[in-house]
CSV table of C-alpha atoms in Angstrom, one decimal:
chain,number,residue,atom,x,y,z
P,186,UNK,CA,-3.0,-49.8,106.1
P,187,UNK,CA,-5.6,-49.3,103.3
P,188,UNK,CA,-8.5,-50.4,105.7
P,189,UNK,CA,-7.3,-47.9,108.4
P,190,UNK,CA,-7.0,-45.2,105.7
P,191,UNK,CA,-10.6,-45.8,104.5
P,192,UNK,CA,-12.1,-45.9,108.0
P,193,UNK,CA,-10.2,-42.7,109.0
P,194,UNK,CA,-11.4,-40.9,105.8
P,195,UNK,CA,-15.0,-42.0,106.4
P,196,UNK,CA,-14.9,-40.8,110.0
P,197,UNK,CA,-13.5,-37.4,109.0
P,198,UNK,CA,-15.9,-37.0,106.2
P,199,UNK,CA,-18.9,-37.6,108.5
P,200,UNK,CA,-17.6,-35.2,111.1
P,201,UNK,CA,-16.8,-32.5,108.6
P,202,UNK,CA,-20.2,-32.8,106.9
P,203,UNK,CA,-22.0,-32.7,110.2
P,204,UNK,CA,-20.1,-29.7,111.3
P,205,UNK,CA,-20.5,-27.8,107.9
P,206,UNK,CA,-24.2,-28.1,107.7
P,207,UNK,CA,-25.3,-28.2,111.4
P,208,UNK,CA,-22.9,-26.0,113.5
P,209,UNK,CA,-23.8,-22.3,113.9
P,210,UNK,CA,-21.2,-19.7,112.7
P,211,UNK,CA,-19.2,-19.3,115.9
P,212,UNK,CA,-18.9,-23.0,116.4
P,213,UNK,CA,-17.9,-23.5,112.8
P,214,UNK,CA,-15.2,-20.9,113.3
P,215,UNK,CA,-14.0,-22.9,116.2
P,216,UNK,CA,-14.3,-26.2,114.2
P,217,UNK,CA,-12.1,-24.7,111.4
P,218,UNK,CA,-9.5,-23.7,114.1
P,219,UNK,CA,-9.4,-27.3,115.1
P,220,UNK,CA,-8.3,-28.0,111.5
P,221,UNK,CA,-5.7,-25.2,111.1
P,222,UNK,CA,-4.1,-25.2,114.5
P,223,UNK,CA,-2.8,-28.8,114.3
P,224,UNK,CA,-1.5,-27.9,110.9
P,225,UNK,CA,0.3,-25.0,112.5
P,226,UNK,CA,2.1,-27.3,114.9
P,227,UNK,CA,3.1,-29.6,112.1
P,228,UNK,CA,4.3,-26.5,110.2
P,229,UNK,CA,6.5,-25.7,113.1
P,230,UNK,CA,8.0,-29.2,113.3
P,231,UNK,CA,8.7,-29.0,109.4
P,232,UNK,CA,10.7,-25.9,109.8
P,233,UNK,CA,12.5,-27.3,112.8
P,234,UNK,CA,11.0,-25.3,115.7
P,235,UNK,CA,11.5,-26.9,119.1
P,236,UNK,CA,8.4,-28.1,120.9
P,237,UNK,CA,8.0,-24.8,123.0
P,238,UNK,CA,8.3,-22.7,119.9
P,239,UNK,CA,5.7,-24.8,118.1
P,240,UNK,CA,3.4,-24.3,120.9
P,241,UNK,CA,4.0,-20.5,120.8
P,242,UNK,CA,3.5,-20.6,117.0
P,243,UNK,CA,0.1,-22.2,117.5
P,244,UNK,CA,-0.8,-19.5,119.8
P,245,UNK,CA,0.3,-16.9,117.3
P,246,UNK,CA,-1.7,-18.4,114.4
P,247,UNK,CA,-4.7,-18.6,116.8
P,248,UNK,CA,-4.4,-15.0,117.8
P,249,UNK,CA,-4.0,-14.0,114.1
P,250,UNK,CA,-7.2,-15.8,113.3
P,251,UNK,CA,-9.2,-14.5,116.3
P,252,UNK,CA,-8.1,-11.1,115.4
P,253,UNK,CA,-9.4,-11.3,111.8
P,254,UNK,CA,-12.6,-13.0,113.2
P,255,UNK,CA,-13.2,-10.1,115.7
P,256,UNK,CA,-12.5,-7.6,112.9
P,257,UNK,CA,-15.1,-9.3,110.7
P,258,UNK,CA,-17.7,-9.1,113.3
P,259,UNK,CA,-17.1,-5.4,113.8
P,260,UNK,CA,-19.4,-2.6,112.6
P,261,UNK,CA,-16.8,-0.8,110.4
P,262,UNK,CA,-17.8,-0.9,106.8
P,263,UNK,CA,-14.4,-0.6,105.2
P,264,UNK,CA,-11.9,-2.1,107.7
P,265,UNK,CA,-13.1,-5.7,107.6
P,266,UNK,CA,-13.3,-5.9,103.9
P,267,UNK,CA,-9.9,-4.4,103.5
P,268,UNK,CA,-8.5,-6.9,106.0
P,269,UNK,CA,-10.2,-9.7,104.1
P,270,UNK,CA,-8.9,-8.6,100.7
P,271,UNK,CA,-5.4,-8.1,102.1
P,272,UNK,CA,-5.3,-11.5,103.5
P,273,UNK,CA,-6.7,-13.3,100.4
P,274,UNK,CA,-4.6,-11.1,98.0
P,275,UNK,CA,-1.3,-11.9,99.8
P,276,UNK,CA,-2.1,-15.5,99.9
P,277,UNK,CA,-3.1,-15.5,96.2
P,278,UNK,CA,0.0,-13.7,95.2
P,279,UNK,CA,2.2,-16.1,97.3
P,280,UNK,CA,0.5,-19.1,95.5
P,281,UNK,CA,0.4,-17.8,91.9
P,282,UNK,CA,3.8,-16.0,91.9
P,283,UNK,CA,6.1,-16.9,94.8
P,284,UNK,CA,5.6,-20.7,95.1
P,285,UNK,CA,6.1,-21.6,91.4
P,286,UNK,CA,9.2,-19.4,91.5
P,287,UNK,CA,10.6,-21.0,94.7
P,288,UNK,CA,9.8,-24.5,93.2
P,289,UNK,CA,11.3,-23.8,89.9
P,290,UNK,CA,14.5,-22.4,91.6
P,291,UNK,CA,14.4,-25.4,94.0
P,292,UNK,CA,14.5,-22.9,96.9
P,293,UNK,CA,12.8,-22.8,100.2
P,294,UNK,CA,13.0,-20.2,103.0
P,295,UNK,CA,16.1,-20.9,105.0
P,296,UNK,CA,15.5,-18.4,107.7
P,297,UNK,CA,13.1,-19.5,110.5
P,298,UNK,CA,11.6,-16.1,110.6
P,299,UNK,CA,10.8,-16.2,107.0
P,300,UNK,CA,9.6,-19.8,107.2
P,301,UNK,CA,7.5,-18.8,110.2
P,302,UNK,CA,6.0,-15.9,108.3
P,303,UNK,CA,5.4,-18.1,105.3
P,304,UNK,CA,3.2,-20.4,107.4
P,305,UNK,CA,1.0,-17.4,108.6
P,306,UNK,CA,0.5,-16.6,104.9
P,307,UNK,CA,-0.4,-20.1,104.2
P,308,UNK,CA,-2.6,-21.0,107.2
P,309,UNK,CA,-4.4,-17.8,108.4
P,310,UNK,CA,-6.1,-17.1,105.1
P,311,UNK,CA,-7.1,-20.7,104.8
P,312,UNK,CA,-8.9,-20.4,108.1
P,313,UNK,CA,-10.5,-17.2,107.1
P,314,UNK,CA,-11.7,-18.6,103.8
P,315,UNK,CA,-13.1,-21.6,105.5
P,316,UNK,CA,-15.2,-19.3,107.8
P,317,UNK,CA,-16.3,-16.8,105.2
P,318,UNK,CA,-17.2,-19.2,102.3
P,319,UNK,CA,-19.2,-21.2,104.7
P,320,UNK,CA,-21.0,-18.1,105.8
P,321,UNK,CA,-21.9,-17.6,102.1
P,322,UNK,CA,-23.2,-21.1,102.1
P,323,UNK,CA,-22.1,-24.5,103.2
P,324,UNK,CA,-22.9,-25.9,99.7
P,325,UNK,CA,-20.6,-23.4,98.2
P,326,UNK,CA,-17.8,-24.2,100.4
P,327,UNK,CA,-18.3,-27.9,99.9
P,328,UNK,CA,-18.3,-27.5,96.2
P,329,UNK,CA,-15.1,-25.6,96.1
P,330,UNK,CA,-13.3,-27.9,98.5
P,331,UNK,CA,-14.4,-30.7,96.2
P,332,UNK,CA,-12.3,-29.3,93.4
P,333,UNK,CA,-9.1,-30.2,95.5
P,334,UNK,CA,-10.5,-33.5,96.5
P,335,UNK,CA,-11.4,-34.6,93.1
P,336,UNK,CA,-8.2,-33.2,91.6
P,337,UNK,CA,-6.2,-35.1,94.0
P,338,UNK,CA,-8.0,-38.4,93.7
P,339,UNK,CA,-8.0,-38.2,89.9
P,340,UNK,CA,-4.3,-37.4,89.9
P,341,UNK,CA,-3.5,-40.3,92.0
P,342,UNK,CA,-5.3,-43.1,90.0
P,343,UNK,CA,-4.4,-41.5,86.6
P,344,UNK,CA,-0.7,-41.3,87.8
P,345,UNK,CA,-0.8,-44.9,89.0
P,346,UNK,CA,-2.3,-46.3,85.9
P,347,UNK,CA,-0.7,-44.1,83.1
P,348,UNK,CA,2.1,-42.2,84.7
P,349,UNK,CA,5.3,-42.0,82.8
P,350,UNK,CA,6.6,-38.5,82.8
P,351,UNK,CA,7.7,-37.1,86.2
P,352,UNK,CA,6.2,-33.8,87.2
P,353,UNK,CA,8.8,-32.8,89.8
P,354,UNK,CA,11.0,-35.7,90.5
P,355,UNK,CA,13.2,-34.0,92.8
P,356,UNK,CA,10.3,-32.9,95.0
P,357,UNK,CA,7.7,-35.7,94.7
P,358,UNK,CA,8.8,-38.8,92.5
P,359,UNK,CA,5.3,-40.2,92.5
P,360,UNK,CA,3.7,-37.2,90.7
P,361,UNK,CA,3.4,-37.3,86.9
P,362,UNK,CA,2.2,-35.1,84.2
P,363,UNK,CA,-0.2,-37.8,83.3
P,364,UNK,CA,-1.7,-37.4,86.8
P,365,UNK,CA,-2.1,-33.7,86.2
P,366,UNK,CA,-4.0,-34.4,83.0
P,367,UNK,CA,-6.2,-36.9,84.9
P,368,UNK,CA,-6.9,-34.1,87.4
P,369,UNK,CA,-7.8,-31.5,84.7
P,370,UNK,CA,-10.1,-34.0,83.0
P,371,UNK,CA,-11.8,-35.0,86.3
P,372,UNK,CA,-12.4,-31.4,87.3
P,373,UNK,CA,-13.6,-30.5,83.7
P,374,UNK,CA,-16.3,-33.3,84.1
P,375,UNK,CA,-17.1,-32.0,87.6
P,376,UNK,CA,-17.6,-28.4,86.1
P,377,UNK,CA,-19.8,-29.8,83.4
P,378,UNK,CA,-22.0,-31.7,86.0
P,379,UNK,CA,-22.0,-28.7,88.3
P,380,UNK,CA,-23.3,-26.4,85.6
P,381,UNK,CA,-25.9,-29.0,84.3
P,382,UNK,CA,-27.1,-30.8,87.6
P,383,UNK,CA,-27.2,-27.8,89.7
P,384,UNK,CA,-28.3,-25.3,87.0
P,385,UNK,CA,-30.7,-23.5,89.4
P,386,UNK,CA,-28.0,-23.2,92.0
P,387,UNK,CA,-25.2,-22.3,89.8
P,388,UNK,CA,-26.2,-18.7,88.8
P,389,UNK,CA,-27.0,-17.8,92.5
P,390,UNK,CA,-23.7,-18.9,93.6
P,391,UNK,CA,-21.7,-17.0,90.8
P,392,UNK,CA,-23.9,-14.4,89.6
P,393,UNK,CA,-21.8,-11.7,91.4
P,394,UNK,CA,-18.7,-13.1,89.8
P,395,UNK,CA,-20.2,-12.7,86.4
P,396,UNK,CA,-19.3,-16.4,85.5
P,397,UNK,CA,-20.7,-18.3,82.6
P,398,UNK,CA,-20.0,-21.9,82.0
P,399,UNK,CA,-16.6,-21.1,80.3
P,400,UNK,CA,-15.7,-18.7,83.1
P,401,UNK,CA,-16.5,-21.3,85.7
P,402,UNK,CA,-14.4,-23.9,83.8
P,403,UNK,CA,-11.4,-21.6,83.7
P,404,UNK,CA,-11.9,-20.8,87.3
P,405,UNK,CA,-11.8,-24.4,88.4
P,406,UNK,CA,-8.8,-25.2,86.2
P,407,UNK,CA,-7.1,-22.2,88.0
P,408,UNK,CA,-7.9,-23.8,91.4
P,409,UNK,CA,-6.7,-27.2,90.1
P,410,UNK,CA,-3.3,-25.8,89.1
P,411,UNK,CA,-3.0,-23.9,92.4
P,412,UNK,CA,-3.8,-26.9,94.3
P,413,UNK,CA,-1.1,-28.9,92.6
P,414,UNK,CA,1.4,-26.2,93.8
P,415,UNK,CA,0.1,-26.5,97.3
P,416,UNK,CA,0.7,-30.3,97.2
P,417,UNK,CA,4.1,-29.8,95.8
P,418,UNK,CA,5.2,-27.1,98.1
P,419,UNK,CA,4.2,-29.1,101.2
P,420,UNK,CA,6.0,-32.1,99.6
P,421,UNK,CA,9.2,-29.9,99.3
P,422,UNK,CA,9.0,-28.8,102.9
P,423,UNK,CA,8.7,-32.6,104.0
P,424,UNK,CA,11.7,-33.5,101.8
P,425,UNK,CA,13.8,-30.9,103.3
P,426,UNK,CA,12.7,-31.8,106.8
P,427,UNK,CA,13.5,-35.5,105.8
P,428,UNK,CA,10.0,-36.9,107.0
P,429,UNK,CA,7.4,-38.9,104.9
P,430,UNK,CA,4.4,-37.2,106.6
P,431,UNK,CA,3.8,-33.8,108.3
P,432,UNK,CA,2.5,-35.7,111.5
P,433,UNK,CA,0.8,-38.7,112.7
P,434,UNK,CA,-2.4,-37.4,114.0
P,435,UNK,CA,-4.6,-39.1,111.4
P,436,UNK,CA,-4.3,-42.9,111.3
P,437,UNK,CA,-3.4,-44.0,107.7
P,438,UNK,CA,-3.2,-40.4,106.5
P,439,UNK,CA,-0.3,-38.8,108.3
P,440,UNK,CA,-0.8,-35.3,109.6
P,441,UNK,CA,-3.5,-32.7,109.2
P,442,UNK,CA,-1.2,-30.6,106.7
P,443,UNK,CA,-0.9,-33.7,104.6
P,444,UNK,CA,-4.8,-33.5,104.2
P,445,UNK,CA,-5.2,-29.9,103.6
P,446,UNK,CA,-2.2,-28.9,101.6
P,447,UNK,CA,-4.1,-28.3,98.4
P,448,UNK,CA,-6.9,-26.5,100.3
P,449,UNK,CA,-4.4,-24.0,101.7
P,450,UNK,CA,-3.8,-22.9,98.2
P,451,UNK,CA,-7.3,-23.3,96.7
P,452,UNK,CA,-9.5,-21.6,99.3
P,453,UNK,CA,-7.9,-18.2,99.6
P,454,UNK,CA,-7.7,-17.8,95.9
P,455,UNK,CA,-11.5,-18.9,95.7
P,456,UNK,CA,-12.3,-16.4,98.3
P,457,UNK,CA,-10.5,-13.6,96.6
P,458,UNK,CA,-12.1,-14.2,93.3
P,459,UNK,CA,-15.6,-14.2,95.0
P,460,UNK,CA,-15.0,-11.0,96.8
P,461,UNK,CA,-13.7,-9.3,93.7
């Protein structure tokens, strides 16, 4: 199982990096859709939609993404930016306010209509952020996505080695506060390396955000916390659905949603902060 997991991860990483740095913008938008649309199918299964309804849900997500992409390519000066801000603001409020409240109250949307709408709020802004942040620079998108990857990896190993106090035992028994501390420490080191090793690159990326080193550190801590909520929220959905993984598309890794759960929370918030 470990060998399968490692091989799958390496293949996915090579494909992702090749697409990230070499594909033209329209092709990258399609590639991003190839990440989000399987996750939409898995979302449909988690909320107990039938196969036909899951297919229609994938079409709905694709149509929403295509509409935003077409709007972004338009000539209107205000419309595209307003649509972007609305998408990112809605997703950010969802992850910063709604999801923590839901998890605290041990509540998930029971109505299929609300669960379906929630999936749109989760998945469509993620696709939009993948496209727009990449247009700002492949390196910028990679650096921001790495926050979620580093946080998740550090939390896993720190939790395995030092984990004692459960973070949310009723949702995900394996996650611990020690794992969260490990994630924060790893991201802090990442922020320091980012500021030092890429000193020439750092101001260009964040100059419009008026970030200094401390501001960047706080920003990455915010993304780390939101990524934890993204992970916990998907875990809660899987627990209610009675499944271990969101799907079986990726050998050794489960489904696509399992791999992008933290990114669905991190990327829209990052995009909103950049646009502001």
